[in-house]
Amino acid sequence: MTVAVKKYNPGFLTDEQVIESFCVRVNEFESITESLRENVGNSNPHTIVIGPRGSGKTHLLMRIAVEVRRDAELRAYFPIIFPEESYEVATCGELWLECLYHLAQQAPADERENLERSHGDLRNESNDQVLAERCLGALLDFADRHQKRLLLVVENLNMLFNDIADPDVGWQLRKTLQTEPRIMLLASATSRFDEIDDPQRAMYDLFRVVSLRPLGTDECMNLWQAVSGTDSPSEAVRPLEILTGGNPRLLSIIATFGAGQSLRELMHNLLDLVDDHTEYFKSHLERLPPHERRVYLALARLWRPSTTKEIADQARIDTNRCSAFLKRLTRRGSVTNIGGTARRPRYYLTERLYNIYYLLRRGTGANNLVKALIDFMICMYSPSRLVDIYEKSLGETRELDHLMLNVGILVEDAVINEALSLEMAGEPNKALDLYNQVIEKIDPDDRDGVECQPSIESLVGGVLLNKSLLLSRIGRAEEVIETTEVLVKRFGKHEMFAFPIAVTMLEGKARAHLSLDNWQEAIETYKEAIDRLNKIEPPDLNSLLVKANLGKGWALARSGQYSAAVAALDQVVSLVGESRDSESARTLANALIYKAYVLFLNDQSISEDEFSMLLSSLAELEELPAGSVAACLFFIATAGSARAFELIQASPSVHRLLPLVTALQQELEQITQEATEVEEVAKDVRKIFSQLRNSIQGIP
């Protein structure tokens, strides 16, 4: 079951929706509500929740307010909820006037009219001290009538104090909060601010601070499941955690957009996602004053933790002015101090997905780095079982099936053309029905050995062949095998069985056996296909021979015949030769990926020359093939970080493998200063390094 999500403000949810959608920040919720239950003295545990925009502050505060209304133990409190921004508060009197206004909206129905009348009368009071006293008196009268403490739920307290110019307001508020047990403040802020951190300020040491850290992987999984209504493994959620920085709002946006999509589809559609939420990203940027916006965008272009001087140079402004703007952006929660030293702090955009959005739309060199990172993450975090890798590689070449048929005269028949059109229109079952109707009509089972006319015979063969290929494409493996065996028995010596049609059909049968884990049957079928091709002089369809050997090598590996598998894969490498078109590069990469896997199972690795060949082939492809990152890791685990780093640095794929390069640099104790997203992926890469090395050394 999916939950209701409001893009910007959970305050618009009903109580039931708030409860239903609250699935993270549970520890913080329990901690705060427990402190409310235990509060029986004359002083209140005033609390402030601090977290950047989208970190779940509003949702947490709304959930606490709902719990106060529904839990008998918490009914000693009456929550008064302020909106996310209180723009009209400039004095202490106006603060209590605003509080009275919201009480009038949220009080029991029979009291609202009187409270609204009081609020209307007090709006005309010009003396702020009198205004404060009378508003506060009205609030406390309400508390006494109901024998409750007033729980003031105030959003963005840091912005409120930023807008109040009079420093006495803070001291007046502190006096009330310290001496009046009937009023408790539960506030939020986008970051720590001087009013609570400076010992000379009024709010210093008044609040219990609850900091909202980025969500961890398990929490991201819980949120993903709640919002999308679908389960997803941790390795698929982890890249989204990295791209959003564990920000609940951003992750909710992605989960809403990406429900039902694979990680590969979702990551490929990332630009569509940010386009779909352009108003969200732009609204944040447009709220910034021009000079702060200039600094903010300079940091976005740098896309790495950066010093004030680096940001100032990028923004082309004075360093001192840049420092002042960075402090303001930090107070707003737009920028985060994520390290460096006290004298030279480093800053990064708080909302990581905005940085991705900006760079993708800007179309600069950094745009290519972002796309390379996303491609790497797809390859690394997508399911990495070798069976998935093999099936993916098949999927990349299945479009050849229609091409193979075009060399035969049979596709000229209107029946087959109509069925192919139905399949391409997304109606494979109708295409199968058409094939079966033709076969039943012109080739009944009870023909009693009567020979058909050659034209009918050719049509039957063509229909059966296309039916077999269609069944293969839609994954009905047992029917593929059955249909192919009919074809072999009836047409094995027919001229239509000349290559490439026969080999295409046999390869479909072999795939079907693979999908059913019939390894030996698959091997024999591939051998038959290869034998047919080897009889051709010259083998002018070399790609079919490559494809058949690739499949044979995979089947041999799955059946545990590792030496034979390596030999078949070496044959693929030899057949591809020096060709460097994209299809050959993909085939070569897949062959070396399989070989790396097979050798790793035996504590061996591909050679340095083969690793360099793999890196060169990756540079020719638009996307990293499934399993390519795993193959690199297998090589590194056996060859060592230093040598692997040298080979990757010398290859044309170095920029495509930036997280891997970063991980190797860290392994070699070199300092790295890449984008936080890159560093996070590199951290995961290093964990895999450790696991692979332990497996080689036999460490459990």
XYZ file of C-alpha atoms in Angstrom:
700
model
C 0.000 0.000 0.000
C 1.318 3.426 -0.958
C 1.063 6.446 1.309
C 0.032 10.020 0.597
C 2.911 12.344 -0.201
C 2.763 16.133 -0.490
C 5.694 17.433 -2.473
C 6.539 20.326 -0.181
C 4.433 20.381 2.987
C 3.173 17.412 5.038
C 1.136 19.996 6.980
C -1.596 19.546 4.358
C -2.099 15.879 5.315
C -4.934 14.690 7.537
C -4.102 13.127 10.907
C -4.702 9.669 9.456
C -2.422 10.383 6.489
C 0.287 11.734 8.795
C 0.241 8.511 10.838
C 0.071 6.285 7.769
C 2.938 8.015 5.965
C 5.272 8.345 8.969
C 7.827 5.551 8.544
C 11.212 7.166 9.312
C 12.484 9.396 12.157
C 10.804 6.906 14.496
C 13.570 7.090 17.125
C 13.352 10.877 17.281
C 9.561 10.677 17.524
C 9.704 8.223 20.411
C 12.368 10.273 22.211
C 10.394 13.526 22.054
C 7.033 11.995 22.964
C 8.662 10.176 25.885
C 10.044 13.473 27.187
C 6.520 14.926 26.982
C 5.079 12.025 28.963
C 7.718 12.392 31.660
C 7.246 16.158 31.983
C 5.317 16.649 35.233
C 7.380 19.446 36.794
C 7.209 23.221 36.615
C 9.766 23.546 33.817
C 9.299 22.346 30.278
C 11.858 20.476 28.113
C 11.727 22.963 25.248
C 12.953 21.159 22.166
C 14.291 22.187 18.766
C 14.610 19.787 15.831
C 17.419 20.754 13.464
C 17.767 19.427 9.940
C 18.154 20.773 6.387
C 15.267 21.383 4.027
C 13.429 18.166 3.228
C 14.938 16.195 6.115
C 11.562 15.441 7.678
C 11.250 18.175 10.323
C 7.696 19.130 9.438
C 6.542 15.534 9.186
C 8.090 14.711 12.557
C 6.490 17.720 14.266
C 3.105 16.965 12.667
C 3.340 13.348 13.833
C 4.070 14.499 17.403
C 1.100 16.911 17.285
C -1.178 14.088 16.094
C 0.093 11.844 18.895
C -0.605 14.559 21.462
C -4.196 14.762 20.223
C -4.812 11.000 20.231
C -2.745 9.602 23.149
C -4.467 9.774 26.546
C -1.130 10.169 28.343
C -0.324 13.256 26.269
C -3.664 15.014 26.553
C -2.197 17.259 29.208
C -0.964 19.246 26.174
C -2.878 21.233 23.580
C -0.815 21.660 20.373
C -0.911 24.997 18.562
C 0.657 24.541 15.136
C 2.265 27.492 13.370
C 2.611 27.369 9.568
C 5.992 26.601 8.019
C 6.748 30.317 7.677
C 5.475 33.067 9.981
C 6.168 36.129 7.879
C 4.286 38.725 9.950
C 6.160 38.379 13.262
C 8.590 41.202 14.078
C 8.000 41.798 17.803
C 7.252 39.777 20.915
C 3.658 41.052 20.923
C 3.201 39.964 17.321
C 4.539 36.522 18.192
C 1.827 36.008 20.836
C -0.762 37.591 18.533
C 0.158 35.040 15.862
C -0.103 32.285 18.465
C -3.584 33.498 19.430
C -4.647 33.526 15.778
C -3.642 29.880 15.281
C -5.300 28.883 18.555
C -8.527 30.436 17.263
C -8.281 28.242 14.151
C -7.488 25.055 16.052
C -9.522 25.364 19.262
C -12.765 23.426 19.870
C -15.541 24.714 17.600
C -17.571 26.294 20.418
C -14.651 28.550 21.416
C -13.419 29.696 18.028
C -15.763 32.659 17.647
C -14.727 34.254 20.949
C -11.032 33.651 20.275
C -11.323 35.112 16.772
C -13.076 38.157 18.234
C -10.287 38.595 20.797
C -7.693 38.315 18.083
C -9.486 40.886 15.963
C -9.680 43.347 18.847
C -6.030 42.921 19.782
C -4.811 43.520 16.233
C -5.504 47.209 16.776
C -3.274 47.448 19.882
C -0.247 49.625 19.027
C 1.692 49.240 22.303
C 3.701 46.055 21.863
C 4.145 45.400 25.588
C 0.399 45.674 26.175
C -0.226 43.519 23.106
C 2.111 40.814 24.410
C 0.570 40.825 27.892
C -3.041 40.677 26.644
C -2.371 37.978 24.020
C -0.431 35.907 26.506
C -3.236 36.358 29.028
C -5.811 35.058 26.507
C -3.630 32.045 25.770
C -3.132 31.205 29.446
C -6.866 31.618 30.142
C -7.520 28.962 27.497
C -4.893 26.697 29.082
C -6.479 27.095 32.523
C -10.010 26.412 31.254
C -8.860 23.144 29.704
C -6.214 22.356 32.335
C -3.620 21.807 29.621
C -0.171 22.995 28.733
C 0.093 24.768 25.384
C 2.555 23.046 23.062
C 3.673 25.648 20.504
C 4.827 23.889 17.321
C 6.869 26.504 15.447
C 8.635 25.844 12.151
C 11.893 27.494 11.051
C 12.679 29.253 14.333
C 16.050 30.317 12.920
C 14.334 32.232 10.105
C 11.909 33.771 12.588
C 14.732 35.185 14.694
C 16.556 36.267 11.556
C 13.551 38.423 10.604
C 13.169 39.952 14.096
C 15.480 42.944 14.378
C 14.866 43.722 18.067
C 17.301 41.687 20.268
C 15.029 42.179 23.301
C 12.410 39.906 21.751
C 14.564 36.856 22.431
C 15.056 37.790 26.083
C 11.360 38.466 26.590
C 10.506 35.104 25.054
C 13.129 33.332 27.151
C 11.659 34.800 30.351
C 8.202 33.471 29.489
C 9.468 30.032 28.478
C 11.519 29.675 31.654
C 8.902 30.927 34.121
C 5.591 29.843 32.608
C 4.981 26.037 32.924
C 1.788 26.291 30.883
C 3.747 27.004 27.677
C 6.199 24.660 25.990
C 7.985 25.291 22.691
C 8.635 22.541 20.123
C 10.463 24.189 17.227
C 12.427 23.344 14.107
C 15.340 24.978 12.288
C 17.194 24.296 9.069
C 20.562 24.618 10.811
C 22.145 25.676 14.080
C 22.075 29.463 14.502
C 23.636 32.134 16.687
C 20.562 32.576 18.887
C 21.039 29.080 20.349
C 24.834 28.742 19.972
C 26.145 32.091 21.219
C 26.361 32.320 25.055
C 25.567 36.027 24.743
C 22.230 35.355 23.012
C 18.838 34.829 24.638
C 18.092 31.286 23.508
C 21.479 29.834 24.496
C 21.193 26.551 26.420
C 17.386 26.788 26.519
C 16.616 23.953 24.108
C 17.134 20.248 23.996
C 18.510 19.815 20.449
C 17.422 16.885 18.270
C 19.504 16.714 15.078
C 18.096 14.910 12.030
C 20.880 12.981 10.353
C 20.618 11.741 6.753
C 18.605 8.544 6.442
C 20.586 5.310 6.420
C 20.073 2.573 3.850
C 17.514 0.658 5.940
C 15.485 3.819 6.546
C 15.651 4.669 2.837
C 14.314 1.189 2.066
C 11.420 1.689 4.502
C 10.553 5.046 2.961
C 10.846 3.702 -0.578
C 8.490 0.843 0.214
C 5.977 3.125 1.940
C 5.868 5.697 -0.862
C 6.196 3.473 -3.938
C 4.301 0.457 -2.612
C 7.067 -1.822 -3.904
C 9.927 -3.669 -2.251
C 13.436 -2.997 -3.420
C 16.713 -4.616 -2.335
C 19.225 -2.557 -0.413
C 21.710 -2.570 -3.302
C 19.077 -0.893 -5.493
C 18.119 1.721 -2.868
C 21.714 2.542 -1.943
C 22.438 4.631 -5.101
C 19.278 6.652 -4.468
C 20.433 7.211 -0.902
C 23.713 8.526 -2.307
C 22.130 10.822 -4.901
C 19.648 12.317 -2.423
C 22.046 12.402 0.529
C 19.477 10.433 2.526
C 17.006 13.336 2.249
C 13.456 12.021 2.886
C 11.695 14.578 0.698
C 13.946 13.978 -2.297
C 13.777 10.218 -1.854
C 9.968 10.446 -1.681
C 9.938 12.384 -4.949
C 12.067 9.700 -6.608
C 9.984 6.873 -5.123
C 6.766 8.450 -6.400
C 8.293 8.897 -9.852
C 10.111 5.578 -9.984
C 7.534 3.101 -8.661
C 7.641 -0.018 -10.827
C 10.844 0.959 -12.634
C 14.069 -0.980 -12.444
C 17.125 0.811 -11.122
C 18.442 1.048 -14.683
C 15.210 2.603 -15.938
C 14.974 4.977 -13.003
C 18.538 6.215 -13.303
C 18.177 6.654 -17.060
C 15.035 8.703 -16.431
C 16.689 10.902 -13.825
C 16.647 13.945 -16.107
C 12.901 13.426 -16.664
C 12.500 13.283 -12.902
C 14.224 16.585 -12.257
C 12.366 18.184 -15.177
C 9.090 16.982 -13.670
C 9.991 18.761 -10.411
C 11.605 21.840 -11.903
C 9.297 24.120 -9.907
C 10.547 22.542 -6.671
C 14.209 23.105 -7.484
C 13.653 26.545 -9.014
C 11.522 27.747 -6.103
C 14.415 27.070 -3.747
C 16.849 28.926 -5.997
C 14.572 31.872 -6.727
C 14.032 32.518 -3.009
C 17.725 33.289 -2.586
C 18.923 36.905 -2.831
C 20.963 37.497 -6.024
C 24.426 37.495 -4.409
C 23.713 34.356 -2.380
C 22.339 32.700 -5.525
C 25.600 33.496 -7.341
C 27.634 31.784 -4.614
C 25.211 28.862 -4.463
C 25.496 28.207 -8.217
C 29.287 28.552 -8.112
C 29.368 25.762 -5.538
C 27.009 23.703 -7.705
C 29.391 24.047 -10.662
C 32.388 22.986 -8.575
C 30.520 19.806 -7.488
C 32.976 18.920 -4.745
C 33.583 20.009 -1.147
C 35.155 23.417 -1.688
C 36.883 26.132 0.323
C 35.690 29.719 0.488
C 38.484 30.826 -1.851
C 37.635 28.164 -4.442
C 33.984 29.202 -4.367
C 34.858 32.907 -4.500
C 37.081 32.331 -7.546
C 34.313 30.381 -9.268
C 31.746 33.080 -8.430
C 34.200 35.859 -9.334
C 33.625 37.800 -6.103
C 35.729 38.913 -3.137
C 36.602 36.135 -0.655
C 35.316 38.074 2.374
C 31.958 38.724 0.722
C 31.790 35.093 -0.340
C 32.422 34.020 3.256
C 29.538 36.179 4.469
C 27.190 34.765 1.834
C 28.227 31.203 2.680
C 27.395 31.820 6.331
C 23.938 33.030 5.326
C 23.412 30.033 3.048
C 24.509 27.739 5.839
C 22.000 29.349 8.209
C 19.297 28.813 5.601
C 20.267 25.139 5.402
C 21.068 25.445 1.673
C 24.783 24.787 2.152
C 26.491 22.447 4.591
C 29.923 22.635 6.171
C 31.189 19.095 5.621
C 34.781 19.183 6.757
C 38.090 20.835 6.162
C 39.569 22.727 9.102
C 38.290 25.446 11.415
C 40.251 28.003 9.400
C 39.486 26.489 5.995
C 36.077 24.781 6.098
C 34.751 23.038 3.026
C 31.199 23.541 1.811
C 28.785 21.439 -0.226
C 25.192 21.866 -1.393
C 22.817 20.348 1.136
C 20.382 19.049 -1.478
C 22.535 16.786 -3.589
C 19.844 16.134 -6.153
C 19.704 19.847 -6.919
C 23.383 19.718 -7.823
C 22.685 16.783 -10.178
C 19.712 18.689 -11.621
C 21.791 21.796 -12.224
C 24.723 20.023 -13.865
C 22.528 17.843 -16.091
C 20.617 20.866 -17.343
C 23.712 23.035 -17.717
C 25.306 20.666 -20.249
C 28.945 21.271 -19.337
C 31.878 18.901 -18.933
C 30.598 18.242 -15.422
C 27.405 17.061 -17.085
C 29.422 14.229 -18.670
C 30.920 13.369 -15.281
C 27.434 13.137 -13.774
C 26.257 10.860 -16.569
C 29.370 8.710 -16.152
C 28.707 8.455 -12.407
C 25.087 7.435 -12.990
C 26.182 4.854 -15.565
C 28.737 3.442 -13.111
C 26.147 3.276 -10.344
C 23.666 1.452 -12.594
C 26.314 -1.116 -13.400
C 27.538 -1.479 -9.826
C 24.256 -1.512 -7.921
C 22.011 -3.355 -10.375
C 21.581 -7.100 -9.732
C 25.005 -8.591 -10.434
C 24.370 -12.300 -10.634
C 26.116 -13.513 -13.740
C 22.896 -15.000 -15.056
C 21.485 -11.452 -15.149
C 24.606 -10.249 -16.917
C 24.246 -12.951 -19.564
C 20.565 -12.282 -20.095
C 21.318 -8.576 -20.430
C 23.933 -9.243 -23.086
C 21.416 -11.368 -24.986
C 18.882 -8.605 -24.757
C 21.364 -6.283 -26.445
C 21.581 -8.533 -29.522
C 18.041 -9.864 -29.860
C 17.149 -7.132 -32.302
C 19.318 -9.127 -34.722
C 16.607 -11.796 -34.877
C 14.452 -9.706 -37.203
C 17.550 -8.814 -39.225
C 18.334 -12.522 -39.663
C 14.884 -13.161 -41.045
C 15.226 -10.433 -43.609
C 17.771 -12.507 -45.544
C 15.132 -15.208 -46.176
C 12.475 -15.011 -48.861
C 9.882 -16.254 -46.373
C 9.380 -12.890 -44.731
C 7.832 -11.653 -47.947
C 4.726 -13.631 -47.067
C 1.854 -11.417 -45.914
C 0.960 -13.696 -42.988
C 4.405 -13.421 -41.454
C 4.576 -9.679 -42.088
C 1.232 -9.229 -40.355
C 2.352 -11.292 -37.348
C 5.623 -9.355 -37.106
C 3.631 -6.099 -37.174
C 1.424 -7.358 -34.342
C 4.490 -8.259 -32.296
C 6.133 -4.890 -32.884
C 2.842 -3.227 -31.838
C 3.156 -4.935 -28.469
C 0.631 -7.705 -29.061
C 2.687 -10.945 -29.099
C -0.244 -13.149 -28.089
C -2.238 -12.041 -31.140
C 0.799 -12.796 -33.305
C 1.013 -16.302 -31.795
C -2.708 -16.842 -32.418
C -2.201 -15.892 -36.059
C 0.725 -18.323 -36.440
C -1.278 -21.151 -34.842
C -4.329 -20.457 -37.038
C -2.200 -20.642 -40.199
C -0.531 -23.878 -39.129
C -3.855 -25.491 -38.190
C -5.476 -24.412 -41.440
C -2.843 -25.390 -43.997
C -0.870 -28.042 -42.114
C -3.310 -30.137 -40.034
C -1.960 -32.929 -37.834
C -3.924 -35.560 -39.811
C -2.375 -35.004 -43.225
C -1.331 -38.699 -43.238
C 2.008 -38.170 -44.869
C 0.664 -36.245 -47.827
C 3.333 -33.888 -49.085
C 2.495 -30.237 -49.276
C 3.179 -28.035 -52.258
C 6.616 -26.389 -52.033
C 5.089 -22.963 -51.459
C 2.924 -24.297 -48.623
C 5.897 -26.173 -47.190
C 7.953 -22.979 -47.165
C 5.126 -21.032 -45.532
C 4.747 -23.659 -42.794
C 8.490 -23.613 -42.152
C 8.559 -19.828 -42.013
C 5.597 -19.661 -39.650
C 7.123 -22.253 -37.304
C 10.461 -20.471 -37.378
C 8.939 -17.067 -36.556
C 6.768 -18.651 -33.885
C 9.889 -20.137 -32.272
C 11.658 -16.782 -32.270
C 8.613 -15.014 -30.837
C 8.244 -17.612 -28.074
C 11.916 -17.061 -27.263
C 11.450 -13.312 -27.002
C 8.517 -13.584 -24.598
C 10.247 -16.201 -22.427
C 8.138 -19.338 -23.070
C 11.139 -21.623 -23.007
C 9.513 -25.064 -23.083
C 7.403 -24.119 -26.112
C 10.531 -22.797 -27.850
C 12.224 -26.164 -27.434
C 9.133 -28.062 -28.605
C 8.641 -25.871 -31.699
C 12.336 -25.985 -32.589
C 12.421 -29.781 -32.381
C 9.458 -29.945 -34.804
C 11.384 -27.684 -37.162
C 14.557 -29.785 -36.970
C 12.678 -33.049 -37.496
C 10.673 -31.795 -40.460
C 12.960 -29.311 -42.165
C 16.460 -30.301 -41.063
C 17.621 -30.939 -44.653
C 15.422 -28.358 -46.334
C 17.116 -25.472 -48.147
C 15.367 -23.034 -45.818
C 17.510 -24.512 -43.076
C 20.639 -22.965 -44.506
C 22.310 -20.419 -42.292
C 21.659 -17.873 -40.849
C 18.073 -18.960 -40.255
C 19.032 -22.305 -38.764
C 21.636 -20.818 -36.470
C 19.252 -18.112 -35.273
C 16.662 -20.771 -34.513
C 19.195 -23.027 -32.770
C 20.449 -20.124 -30.684
C 16.885 -19.458 -29.544
C 16.582 -23.109 -28.547
C 19.885 -22.914 -26.647
C 18.678 -19.839 -24.761
C 15.520 -21.687 -23.832
C 17.590 -24.540 -22.386
C 19.695 -22.024 -20.462
C 16.614 -20.420 -18.934
C 15.549 -23.888 -17.716
C 19.058 -24.636 -16.360
C 19.479 -27.377 -18.961
C 23.191 -26.646 -19.290
C 24.291 -29.703 -21.238
C 21.400 -29.469 -23.694
C 22.309 -25.813 -24.258
C 25.949 -26.742 -24.863
C 24.979 -29.390 -27.437
C 22.660 -26.966 -29.220
C 25.370 -24.318 -29.416
C 27.809 -26.936 -30.728
C 25.338 -27.815 -33.491
C 25.017 -24.145 -34.431
C 28.814 -23.720 -34.476
C 29.235 -26.889 -36.587
C 26.798 -25.549 -39.165
C 28.633 -22.226 -39.315
C 32.061 -23.857 -39.599
C 30.903 -25.663 -42.743
C 30.428 -22.372 -44.535
C 33.335 -21.160 -46.680
C 34.108 -18.431 -45.872
C 32.210 -17.690 -42.625
C 30.762 -14.415 -43.931
C 28.464 -14.143 -40.937
C 31.201 -14.021 -38.342
C 28.899 -12.290 -35.823
C 26.764 -15.447 -35.591
C 29.819 -17.571 -34.851
C 30.898 -15.084 -32.182
C 27.432 -15.108 -30.647
C 27.227 -18.906 -30.605
C 30.663 -19.244 -28.970
C 29.729 -16.620 -26.404
C 26.601 -18.574 -25.493
C 28.500 -21.844 -25.446
C 31.123 -20.365 -23.119
C 28.423 -19.181 -20.773
C 26.661 -22.560 -20.754
C 29.956 -24.347 -20.089
C 30.670 -21.992 -17.194
C 27.247 -22.606 -15.700
C 27.738 -26.358 -15.955
C 31.091 -26.142 -14.140
C 33.242 -26.954 -17.198
C 35.526 -24.008 -16.577
C 38.471 -24.894 -18.799
C 36.188 -25.494 -21.771
C 34.344 -22.267 -20.983
C 37.582 -20.279 -21.027
C 38.529 -21.872 -24.369
C 35.166 -20.886 -25.909
C 35.493 -17.339 -24.615
C 39.050 -17.110 -25.929
C 37.619 -18.106 -29.292
C 35.255 -15.126 -29.088
C 38.146 -12.769 -28.322
C 40.065 -14.193 -31.280
C 37.083 -13.880 -33.646
C 36.437 -10.275 -32.674
C 40.085 -9.497 -33.404
C 41.006 -5.863 -33.855
C 37.507 -4.766 -34.835
C 36.444 -1.753 -32.829
C 32.871 -1.027 -33.897
C 30.426 -0.706 -31.014
C 28.887 -4.168 -31.466
C 32.303 -5.843 -31.507
C 33.383 -3.818 -28.492
C 30.270 -4.960 -26.610
C 30.845 -8.598 -27.557
C 34.507 -8.414 -26.556
C 33.591 -6.796 -23.241
C 30.999 -9.481 -22.497
C 33.439 -12.281 -23.329
C 36.069 -10.819 -21.008
C 33.455 -10.229 -18.281
C 32.428 -13.898 -18.398
C 36.049 -15.001 -18.464
C 36.926 -12.798 -15.486
C 34.071 -14.402 -13.559
C 35.056 -17.961 -14.475
C 38.694 -17.390 -13.591
C 37.817 -15.670 -10.326
C 35.877 -18.759 -9.261
C 39.220 -20.542 -9.486
C 41.206 -17.795 -7.718
C 42.653 -16.581 -11.010
C 42.231 -13.453 -13.095
C 42.318 -12.325 -16.672
C 45.717 -11.151 -17.836
C 46.860 -7.537 -17.780
C 46.560 -7.434 -21.584
C 42.997 -8.734 -21.361
C 42.167 -6.216 -18.641
C 43.491 -3.437 -20.877
C 41.411 -4.825 -23.759
C 38.335 -4.731 -21.515
C 39.032 -1.116 -20.530
C 39.509 -0.124 -24.177
C 36.268 -1.809 -25.224
C 34.345 -0.019 -22.457
C 35.477 3.326 -23.860
C 33.721 2.484 -27.158
C 30.311 1.942 -25.562
C 27.630 4.440 -24.606
C 26.858 2.494 -21.416
C 28.901 0.193 -19.236
C 27.783 -3.405 -19.879
C 26.249 -5.285 -16.964
C 29.001 -6.965 -14.977
C 31.829 -4.757 -16.228
C 32.424 -3.165 -12.819
C 32.384 -6.635 -11.234
C 34.953 -7.845 -13.774
C 37.225 -4.905 -12.890
C 36.866 -5.713 -9.204
C 37.713 -9.375 -9.832
C 40.920 -8.300 -11.575
C 41.845 -5.795 -8.853
C 41.278 -8.374 -6.102
C 43.884 -10.658 -7.625
C 46.271 -8.243 -9.384
C 46.426 -5.653 -6.603
C 45.383 -2.024 -6.338
C 48.627 -0.425 -7.477
C 48.928 -2.234 -10.799
C 45.208 -1.967 -11.545
C 45.357 1.773 -10.850
C 48.216 2.179 -13.340
C 46.343 0.270 -16.052
C 43.093 2.191 -15.552
C 44.914 5.532 -15.487
C 46.525 4.684 -18.827
C 43.220 3.602 -20.405
C 40.616 5.663 -22.284
C 37.998 4.594 -19.692
C 39.564 6.409 -16.744
C 36.852 9.100 -16.525
C 34.055 6.554 -16.873
C 35.367 4.668 -13.846
C 35.881 7.663 -11.542
C 34.437 6.011 -8.386
C 36.649 2.991 -8.980
C 39.697 5.209 -9.551
C 38.846 7.154 -6.375
C 38.567 3.928 -4.376
C 41.958 2.775 -5.677
C 43.541 6.112 -4.770
C 42.193 5.786 -1.253
C 43.475 2.217 -1.057
C 46.878 3.598 -2.013
C 46.519 6.288 0.697
C 46.258 9.156 -1.769
C 44.142 12.215 -0.923
C 40.943 12.519 -2.965
C 38.599 15.487 -3.252
C 35.773 14.388 -5.510
C 32.046 15.007 -5.329
C 30.513 13.554 -2.185
C 28.430 11.200 -4.336
C 31.603 9.842 -5.964
C 33.265 9.416 -2.574
C 30.210 7.527 -1.256
C 30.268 5.088 -4.177
C 34.029 4.694 -3.726
C 33.421 3.758 -0.088
C 31.114 0.945 -1.229
C 33.684 -0.158 -3.809
C 36.287 -0.504 -1.069
C 33.919 -2.699 0.945
C 33.676 -5.009 -2.059
C 37.481 -4.972 -2.385
C 37.714 -6.251 1.170
C 35.074 -8.949 0.646
C 36.702 -10.235 -2.551
C 40.169 -10.334 -1.022
C 38.838 -12.211 1.990
C 37.135 -14.735 -0.280
C 40.403 -15.370 -2.119
C 42.229 -15.828 1.179
C 39.487 -18.079 2.549
C 38.492 -15.678 5.341
C 34.810 -16.131 6.278
